[in-house]
Amino acid sequence: MSSGSLSKVAVIGSGISGAVCASILAAGGVSVTVFETGRGAGGRMSQRRETTEDGRVLFFDHGAPYFSVSDMEVMGVVRSWEARGLVSEWQVPFGSFDQSTGKFVDFEKEGTTKKYVGVPGMNSMCKALCSDPGVEAKYGITVGKVDWLCDRNSWSLISVDGQDLGQFDGVVASDKNVVSARFTGVTGRPPPLDITSSPDLAILSQDIPIRACFALMLAFSEPLSWIPLKGVSFKNSQVLSWAYCDSSKPGRSHASSNCECWVLHSTAEYAQAVIARTGLKKLSSDALSKVAEELLCEFQATGINIPRPFFMKAHRWGSAFPAIAIGGDEKCLWDKNKRLAICGDFCASPNVEGAVLSGIRAASKILEKSSNL
């Protein structure tokens, strides 16, 4: 390792927490490599591109629909994104629909909470941050083993297919599956990172409870003008928690002008019941189609005239939304002897703001360590 600084750091996961951390580290002079299983940056903030049978291209923010900010540290970062044209405020009517009375209620007052969205998609910040100078992003690579090499005082990373990914002075894991038994449930392999030798990370040995969710992407030939809201939370529904009109977001001019796209989110209870039947393995297309029909049916049960969409596809977020935060006041977990940081919304608060804050804190731990060497 070079004297005086951590010259090379690996960041596992390119969701917003990992992307923020990588960008800050690179700005601090660290050479950063981001490893991401998916085809692009974003994690739960990814944007889905779908092509219909007749060749129309549709875009959906099928994970986090928007985010709000109360923390001043995070607000500083969001303002820098605004200046770069990466985010914009989403100013549309929000409210609730009470399934038991069949009425729209609780219309939000103007200007209650600012809602921010990525432009032109929710993944725009992650994509831009992972392309910042000093950040090298490697997509389509799943890290299978993260080993501490005592004799070399560094980390070795190996992919699930046995590829040597290099040695690093520090590691940031922004994907909780790196240490979770859920990795085993999906891949049949032990988690990449063994944290039993690190007392600082012992809290990770507990299974972080999660809230599963199904998202349903819908495209309609005509705007759903009967719905007076563009963001709807559902009351007294066992099946649906939210519905959002994606097409109403700023900067969505790339979306097809002759249709309207919506995203529905199931309740955690509904998703858990499906997973209890099917397990965490990839769902069959028949099982996903059944979920899609059930969510659409509940949406149509509002009694509003909701026609049959010309496009419909369900997506499962199996372990995405944490139910608790384990990072304490630090908002991240840190093993200073091995220069290992764990960050993500599960360390701070289970939302985009929490993920950003955790990424900021993880970066500061590594830069602090770097300056003290």
Tab-separated table of C-alpha atoms in Angstrom:
chain	number	residue	atom	x	y	z
A	1	MET	CA	0.000	0.000	0.000
A	2	SER	CA	1.294	3.458	-0.803
A	3	SER	CA	2.499	5.461	2.157
A	4	GLY	CA	0.281	8.319	3.225
A	5	SER	CA	-3.012	7.315	1.629
A	6	LEU	CA	-5.404	4.600	0.589
A	7	SER	CA	-4.775	4.584	-3.121
A	8	LYS	CA	-7.254	1.891	-4.232
A	9	VAL	CA	-10.734	1.227	-2.877
A	10	ALA	CA	-13.379	-1.220	-4.128
A	11	VAL	CA	-17.043	-0.251	-3.803
A	12	ILE	CA	-19.490	-3.159	-4.096
A	13	GLY	CA	-22.876	-2.059	-5.430
A	14	SER	CA	-23.811	0.974	-7.533
A	15	GLY	CA	-27.043	1.917	-5.811
A	16	ILE	CA	-27.225	5.496	-4.554
A	17	SER	CA	-25.246	4.749	-1.359
A	18	GLY	CA	-22.334	3.136	-3.206
A	19	ALA	CA	-22.415	5.718	-6.002
A	20	VAL	CA	-22.312	8.671	-3.565
A	21	CYS	CA	-19.478	7.045	-1.603
A	22	ALA	CA	-17.480	6.301	-4.777
A	23	SER	CA	-17.858	9.858	-6.080
A	24	ILE	CA	-16.735	11.450	-2.781
A	25	LEU	CA	-13.744	9.090	-2.513
A	26	ALA	CA	-12.682	9.867	-6.084
A	27	ALA	CA	-12.979	13.605	-5.409
A	28	GLY	CA	-10.676	12.994	-2.411
A	29	GLY	CA	-7.991	11.520	-4.676
A	30	VAL	CA	-8.736	7.819	-4.194
A	31	SER	CA	-8.799	5.455	-7.188
A	32	VAL	CA	-12.211	3.750	-6.980
A	33	THR	CA	-13.519	0.635	-8.720
A	34	VAL	CA	-17.264	-0.028	-8.471
A	35	PHE	CA	-18.478	-3.612	-8.951
A	36	GLU	CA	-22.141	-4.019	-9.871
A	37	THR	CA	-24.081	-7.213	-10.582
A	38	GLY	CA	-26.630	-5.437	-12.782
A	39	ARG	CA	-26.217	-4.064	-16.277
A	40	GLY	CA	-26.129	-0.487	-15.055
A	41	ALA	CA	-25.996	1.759	-12.012
A	42	GLY	CA	-28.993	2.425	-9.822
A	43	GLY	CA	-29.987	-0.530	-7.657
A	44	ARG	CA	-33.475	0.241	-6.382
A	45	MET	CA	-33.243	3.589	-8.171
A	46	SER	CA	-32.787	1.900	-11.527
A	47	GLN	CA	-34.983	2.767	-14.472
A	48	ARG	CA	-36.507	-0.039	-16.472
A	49	ARG	CA	-36.563	0.126	-20.274
A	50	GLU	CA	-39.212	-2.080	-21.865
A	51	THR	CA	-40.120	-2.634	-25.514
A	52	THR	CA	-43.681	-3.575	-26.443
A	53	GLU	CA	-44.572	-6.154	-29.078
A	54	ASP	CA	-45.217	-3.399	-31.608
A	55	GLY	CA	-41.778	-1.854	-30.951
A	56	ARG	CA	-42.713	1.013	-28.629
A	57	VAL	CA	-40.072	1.823	-26.008
A	58	LEU	CA	-41.309	2.526	-22.470
A	59	PHE	CA	-39.445	3.693	-19.357
A	60	PHE	CA	-40.419	3.020	-15.735
A	61	ASP	CA	-38.914	4.060	-12.391
A	62	HIS	CA	-39.964	0.739	-10.892
A	63	GLY	CA	-38.054	1.069	-7.601
A	64	ALA	CA	-37.926	4.265	-5.540
A	65	PRO	CA	-40.470	6.626	-7.167
A	66	TYR	CA	-39.069	9.836	-5.634
A	67	PHE	CA	-37.254	11.019	-2.526
A	68	SER	CA	-37.469	13.859	-0.028
A	69	VAL	CA	-34.745	15.431	2.102
A	70	SER	CA	-34.624	16.835	5.648
A	71	ASP	CA	-30.922	16.349	6.512
A	72	MET	CA	-28.744	19.376	5.689
A	73	GLU	CA	-25.721	17.230	4.777
A	74	VAL	CA	-27.791	15.343	2.213
A	75	MET	CA	-29.411	18.570	1.001
A	76	GLY	CA	-25.960	19.893	0.086
A	77	VAL	CA	-25.384	16.852	-2.131
A	78	VAL	CA	-28.869	17.129	-3.691
A	79	ARG	CA	-28.259	20.809	-4.516
A	80	SER	CA	-25.088	19.815	-6.355
A	81	TRP	CA	-27.164	17.278	-8.346
A	82	GLU	CA	-29.688	20.001	-9.145
A	83	ALA	CA	-26.870	22.207	-10.429
A	84	ARG	CA	-25.770	19.336	-12.694
A	85	GLY	CA	-29.323	18.864	-13.984
A	86	LEU	CA	-29.534	15.364	-12.497
A	87	VAL	CA	-32.587	15.939	-10.293
A	88	SER	CA	-35.680	18.081	-10.337
A	89	GLU	CA	-38.640	18.705	-8.085
A	90	TRP	CA	-41.788	16.683	-8.869
A	91	GLN	CA	-44.684	19.073	-8.357
A	92	VAL	CA	-47.903	17.103	-8.835
A	93	PRO	CA	-50.948	16.427	-6.628
A	94	PHE	CA	-50.519	13.572	-4.121
A	95	GLY	CA	-53.067	12.056	-1.775
A	96	SER	CA	-54.740	8.821	-0.681
A	97	PHE	CA	-57.488	6.510	-1.851
A	98	ASP	CA	-59.562	4.777	0.806
A	99	GLN	CA	-60.494	1.374	-0.591
A	100	SER	CA	-63.218	0.885	2.038
A	101	THR	CA	-65.138	4.068	1.154
A	102	GLY	CA	-64.106	4.255	-2.515
A	103	LYS	CA	-63.071	7.899	-2.115
A	104	PHE	CA	-59.958	10.008	-2.628
A	105	VAL	CA	-58.927	11.582	0.685
A	106	ASP	CA	-56.066	13.469	2.345
A	107	PHE	CA	-55.125	15.643	-0.599
A	108	GLU	CA	-51.668	17.002	0.200
A	109	LYS	CA	-51.338	20.701	0.823
A	110	GLU	CA	-49.205	22.624	-1.646
A	111	GLY	CA	-45.538	22.631	-0.734
A	112	THR	CA	-45.749	20.253	2.244
A	113	THR	CA	-42.702	18.182	1.321
A	114	LYS	CA	-40.500	18.652	-1.722
A	115	LYS	CA	-40.362	15.499	-3.804
A	116	TYR	CA	-37.254	15.035	-5.928
A	117	VAL	CA	-36.833	12.754	-8.927
A	118	GLY	CA	-33.862	11.914	-11.103
A	119	VAL	CA	-33.883	13.358	-14.622
A	120	PRO	CA	-34.431	11.730	-17.071
A	121	GLY	CA	-34.729	8.659	-14.788
A	122	MET	CA	-34.343	7.873	-11.087
A	123	ASN	CA	-30.966	6.277	-11.868
A	124	SER	CA	-29.505	9.478	-13.366
A	125	MET	CA	-27.565	10.379	-10.196
A	126	CYS	CA	-26.101	6.873	-9.831
A	127	LYS	CA	-25.064	6.778	-13.499
A	128	ALA	CA	-23.434	10.211	-13.344
A	129	LEU	CA	-21.622	9.597	-10.032
A	130	CYS	CA	-20.277	6.247	-11.257
A	131	SER	CA	-18.853	8.084	-14.285
A	132	ASP	CA	-17.120	10.796	-12.237
A	133	PRO	CA	-13.347	11.225	-12.779
A	134	GLY	CA	-11.450	8.657	-10.704
A	135	VAL	CA	-14.335	6.149	-10.651
A	136	GLU	CA	-14.183	3.013	-12.791
A	137	ALA	CA	-17.479	1.111	-12.869
A	138	LYS	CA	-17.588	-2.565	-13.833
A	139	TYR	CA	-21.093	-3.811	-14.569
A	140	GLY	CA	-22.369	-7.367	-14.869
A	141	ILE	CA	-19.909	-8.580	-12.231
A	142	THR	CA	-21.056	-10.287	-9.030
A	143	VAL	CA	-18.438	-10.346	-6.289
A	144	GLY	CA	-18.306	-13.888	-4.905
A	145	LYS	CA	-15.476	-13.616	-2.350
A	146	VAL	CA	-14.035	-10.705	-0.357
A	147	ASP	CA	-10.901	-11.896	1.476
A	148	TRP	CA	-8.669	-10.039	3.932
A	149	LEU	CA	-5.006	-10.844	3.209
A	150	CYS	CA	-3.254	-10.422	6.555
A	151	ASP	CA	0.260	-10.747	5.147
A	152	ARG	CA	-0.386	-8.070	2.525
A	153	ASN	CA	-2.595	-5.811	4.661
A	154	SER	CA	-5.076	-5.576	1.796
A	155	TRP	CA	-8.278	-7.008	0.373
A	156	SER	CA	-8.660	-9.511	-2.461
A	157	LEU	CA	-11.865	-9.660	-4.507
A	158	ILE	CA	-12.911	-12.624	-6.645
A	159	SER	CA	-16.049	-12.827	-8.811
A	160	VAL	CA	-18.633	-15.622	-8.503
A	161	ASP	CA	-17.192	-17.214	-11.636
A	162	GLY	CA	-13.659	-17.241	-10.189
A	163	GLN	CA	-12.242	-14.146	-11.906
A	164	ASP	CA	-9.536	-12.280	-9.934
A	165	LEU	CA	-10.891	-8.743	-9.543
A	166	GLY	CA	-7.740	-7.337	-7.917
A	167	GLN	CA	-6.396	-6.214	-4.562
A	168	PHE	CA	-7.523	-3.098	-2.731
A	169	ASP	CA	-6.471	-1.006	0.272
A	170	GLY	CA	-10.070	-0.622	1.402
A	171	VAL	CA	-13.525	-1.996	0.661
A	172	VAL	CA	-16.973	-0.406	0.838
A	173	ALA	CA	-19.904	-2.842	0.729
A	174	SER	CA	-23.078	-0.928	-0.120
A	175	ASP	CA	-25.070	-4.091	-0.833
A	176	LYS	CA	-26.197	-5.908	2.313
A	177	ASN	CA	-26.306	-9.194	0.401
A	178	VAL	CA	-22.485	-9.181	0.584
A	179	VAL	CA	-22.860	-10.391	4.175
A	180	SER	CA	-26.400	-11.757	4.153
A	181	ALA	CA	-27.642	-15.328	4.203
A	182	ARG	CA	-30.018	-14.168	1.457
A	183	PHE	CA	-27.030	-14.363	-0.906
A	184	THR	CA	-26.948	-18.090	-0.132
A	185	GLY	CA	-30.720	-18.363	-0.653
A	186	VAL	CA	-30.389	-16.952	-4.164
A	187	THR	CA	-27.002	-18.341	-5.290
A	188	GLY	CA	-26.514	-21.434	-3.114
A	189	ARG	CA	-23.092	-20.045	-2.079
A	190	PRO	CA	-21.922	-18.557	1.238
A	191	PRO	CA	-22.002	-14.736	1.469
A	192	PRO	CA	-18.870	-13.104	-0.084
A	193	LEU	CA	-17.766	-11.392	3.129
A	194	ASP	CA	-17.217	-13.302	6.378
A	195	ILE	CA	-17.682	-10.763	9.168
A	196	THR	CA	-17.218	-13.172	12.118
A	197	SER	CA	-13.630	-11.947	12.651
A	198	SER	CA	-14.688	-8.303	12.919
A	199	PRO	CA	-16.217	-7.278	16.269
A	200	ASP	CA	-17.058	-3.847	14.774
A	201	LEU	CA	-19.429	-5.525	12.334
A	202	ALA	CA	-20.953	-8.107	14.695
A	203	ILE	CA	-24.372	-6.458	14.427
A	204	LEU	CA	-24.490	-7.618	10.797
A	205	SER	CA	-24.627	-11.230	11.928
A	206	GLN	CA	-28.289	-10.650	12.776
A	207	ASP	CA	-30.577	-10.994	9.810
A	208	ILE	CA	-31.767	-7.535	8.852
A	209	PRO	CA	-35.552	-7.764	8.541
A	210	ILE	CA	-36.756	-6.619	5.143
A	211	ARG	CA	-39.988	-5.650	3.489
A	212	ALA	CA	-40.454	-7.293	0.137
A	213	CYS	CA	-42.467	-5.553	-2.563
A	214	PHE	CA	-43.847	-6.211	-6.019
A	215	ALA	CA	-43.852	-3.410	-8.575
A	216	LEU	CA	-46.245	-3.440	-11.504
A	217	MET	CA	-45.380	-1.419	-14.615
A	218	LEU	CA	-48.412	-0.347	-16.651
A	219	ALA	CA	-48.823	1.622	-19.885
A	220	PHE	CA	-52.189	2.963	-21.014
A	221	SER	CA	-53.149	4.266	-24.450
A	222	GLU	CA	-54.925	7.257	-22.919
A	223	PRO	CA	-54.186	9.320	-19.789
A	224	LEU	CA	-56.084	8.150	-16.693
A	225	SER	CA	-57.780	11.530	-16.458
A	226	TRP	CA	-60.399	10.237	-13.995
A	227	ILE	CA	-57.720	9.983	-11.296
A	228	PRO	CA	-57.277	13.421	-9.691
A	229	LEU	CA	-53.820	12.534	-8.316
A	230	LYS	CA	-50.447	11.561	-9.787
A	231	GLY	CA	-49.280	9.884	-6.579
A	232	VAL	CA	-51.780	7.777	-4.627
A	233	SER	CA	-51.288	5.935	-1.346
A	234	PHE	CA	-53.885	3.252	-0.615
A	235	LYS	CA	-55.741	2.907	2.668
A	236	ASN	CA	-57.496	-0.306	3.692
A	237	SER	CA	-56.059	-2.346	0.858
A	238	GLN	CA	-54.374	-5.682	1.542
A	239	VAL	CA	-52.782	-5.661	-1.906
A	240	LEU	CA	-51.736	-2.160	-3.006
A	241	SER	CA	-49.718	0.449	-1.127
A	242	TRP	CA	-48.979	3.055	-3.834
A	243	ALA	CA	-49.659	4.062	-7.431
A	244	TYR	CA	-47.594	6.656	-9.301
A	245	CYS	CA	-47.926	8.265	-12.709
A	246	ASP	CA	-44.365	8.027	-14.029
A	247	SER	CA	-45.216	10.065	-17.114
A	248	SER	CA	-45.965	13.117	-14.956
A	249	LYS	CA	-42.362	13.416	-13.764
A	250	PRO	CA	-40.167	16.237	-15.102
A	251	GLY	CA	-37.759	15.380	-17.910
A	252	ARG	CA	-39.751	12.406	-19.150
A	253	SER	CA	-39.963	13.722	-22.740
A	254	HIS	CA	-38.164	10.542	-23.892
A	255	ALA	CA	-41.281	8.599	-22.895
A	256	SER	CA	-43.815	7.840	-25.580
A	257	SER	CA	-46.072	10.868	-26.010
A	258	ASN	CA	-49.145	8.859	-26.943
A	259	CYS	CA	-49.413	6.837	-23.736
A	260	GLU	CA	-49.293	7.177	-19.957
A	261	CYS	CA	-47.065	5.025	-17.741
A	262	TRP	CA	-47.924	4.098	-14.152
A	263	VAL	CA	-46.098	2.066	-11.493
A	264	LEU	CA	-47.970	0.283	-8.682
A	265	HIS	CA	-46.348	-1.011	-5.488
A	266	SER	CA	-47.807	-3.898	-3.520
A	267	THR	CA	-48.091	-4.005	0.260
A	268	ALA	CA	-45.289	-5.821	2.109
A	269	GLU	CA	-47.879	-8.294	3.434
A	270	TYR	CA	-49.030	-9.227	-0.066
A	271	ALA	CA	-45.424	-9.668	-1.263
A	272	GLN	CA	-44.514	-11.745	1.788
A	273	ALA	CA	-47.457	-14.075	1.194
A	274	VAL	CA	-46.333	-14.643	-2.418
A	275	ILE	CA	-42.711	-15.247	-1.362
A	276	ALA	CA	-43.865	-17.673	1.350
A	277	ARG	CA	-45.388	-19.751	-1.459
A	278	THR	CA	-42.646	-19.363	-4.082
A	279	GLY	CA	-39.369	-18.831	-2.153
A	280	LEU	CA	-36.614	-16.387	-3.158
A	281	LYS	CA	-35.638	-18.116	-6.384
A	282	LYS	CA	-36.473	-16.344	-9.624
A	283	LEU	CA	-40.229	-16.400	-10.216
A	284	SER	CA	-41.691	-18.119	-13.258
A	285	SER	CA	-43.349	-15.889	-15.843
A	286	ASP	CA	-46.690	-17.498	-14.935
A	287	ALA	CA	-46.257	-16.581	-11.264
A	288	LEU	CA	-45.313	-12.990	-12.191
A	289	SER	CA	-48.305	-12.762	-14.555
A	290	LYS	CA	-50.611	-13.866	-11.723
A	291	VAL	CA	-49.152	-11.146	-9.467
A	292	ALA	CA	-49.618	-8.588	-12.264
A	293	GLU	CA	-53.280	-9.516	-12.685
A	294	GLU	CA	-53.945	-9.347	-8.933
A	295	LEU	CA	-52.354	-5.898	-8.579
A	296	LEU	CA	-54.166	-4.559	-11.650
A	297	CYS	CA	-57.436	-6.016	-10.377
A	298	GLU	CA	-57.018	-4.145	-7.074
A	299	PHE	CA	-56.219	-0.918	-8.970
A	300	GLN	CA	-59.373	-1.358	-11.059
A	301	ALA	CA	-61.373	-2.124	-7.914
A	302	THR	CA	-61.106	1.573	-7.058
A	303	GLY	CA	-64.283	1.844	-9.131
A	304	ILE	CA	-62.609	4.448	-11.316
A	305	ASN	CA	-62.783	3.736	-15.009
A	306	ILE	CA	-59.321	2.168	-15.444
A	307	PRO	CA	-59.045	0.472	-18.847
A	308	ARG	CA	-56.934	-2.547	-19.717
A	309	PRO	CA	-53.301	-1.443	-20.191
A	310	PHE	CA	-51.573	-2.277	-23.480
A	311	PHE	CA	-48.418	-3.138	-21.516
A	312	MET	CA	-48.182	-4.818	-18.103
A	313	LYS	CA	-45.226	-6.405	-16.306
A	314	ALA	CA	-44.515	-7.236	-12.651
A	315	HIS	CA	-41.129	-7.092	-10.922
A	316	ARG	CA	-40.220	-8.514	-7.524
A	317	TRP	CA	-38.059	-6.569	-5.076
A	318	GLY	CA	-37.314	-9.553	-2.860
A	319	SER	CA	-35.016	-8.111	-0.220
A	320	ALA	CA	-34.726	-4.467	-1.139
A	321	PHE	CA	-36.486	-2.465	1.526
A	322	PRO	CA	-34.989	-2.749	5.048
A	323	ALA	CA	-37.347	-2.603	8.012
A	324	ILE	CA	-34.751	-1.315	10.505
A	325	ALA	CA	-31.520	0.729	10.566
A	326	ILE	CA	-28.432	-0.743	12.255
A	327	GLY	CA	-25.758	1.929	11.759
A	328	GLY	CA	-26.442	3.941	14.936
A	329	ASP	CA	-25.166	7.535	15.109
A	330	GLU	CA	-22.382	6.773	12.625
A	331	LYS	CA	-24.943	5.898	9.903
A	332	CYS	CA	-22.523	3.264	8.603
A	333	LEU	CA	-20.462	0.350	9.960
A	334	TRP	CA	-16.688	0.653	10.010
A	335	ASP	CA	-13.789	-1.686	10.748
A	336	LYS	CA	-10.855	0.729	10.941
A	337	ASN	CA	-8.172	-1.963	11.219
A	338	LYS	CA	-9.170	-3.576	7.954
A	339	ARG	CA	-10.469	-0.400	6.285
A	340	LEU	CA	-13.864	-1.927	5.613
A	341	ALA	CA	-17.038	0.170	5.501
A	342	ILE	CA	-20.603	-1.084	5.182
A	343	CYS	CA	-23.162	1.482	4.052
A	344	GLY	CA	-26.711	1.656	2.750
A	345	ASP	CA	-30.182	2.687	3.804
A	346	PHE	CA	-30.208	-0.255	6.234
A	347	CYS	CA	-27.523	1.641	8.207
A	348	ALA	CA	-29.274	5.017	8.407
A	349	SER	CA	-32.971	5.124	7.468
A	350	PRO	CA	-34.838	2.935	4.982
A	351	ASN	CA	-35.125	5.475	2.162
A	352	VAL	CA	-33.043	7.308	-0.451
A	353	GLU	CA	-32.029	10.047	1.984
A	354	GLY	CA	-30.744	7.439	4.455
A	355	ALA	CA	-28.779	5.688	1.711
A	356	VAL	CA	-27.132	8.956	0.607
A	357	LEU	CA	-26.231	9.917	4.185
A	358	SER	CA	-24.742	6.467	4.836
A	359	GLY	CA	-22.642	6.723	1.652
A	360	ILE	CA	-21.347	10.155	2.715
A	361	ARG	CA	-20.369	8.814	6.160
A	362	ALA	CA	-18.637	5.719	4.762
A	363	ALA	CA	-16.559	7.889	2.432
A	364	SER	CA	-15.557	10.180	5.289
A	365	LYS	CA	-14.371	7.182	7.365
A	366	ILE	CA	-12.076	6.032	4.580
A	367	LEU	CA	-10.780	9.535	3.779
A	368	GLU	CA	-10.194	10.141	7.503
A	369	LYS	CA	-8.252	6.877	7.755
A	370	SER	CA	-6.367	7.807	4.618
A	371	SER	CA	-5.291	11.194	5.982
A	372	ASN	CA	-4.153	9.652	9.276
A	373	LEU	CA	-1.765	7.192	7.633
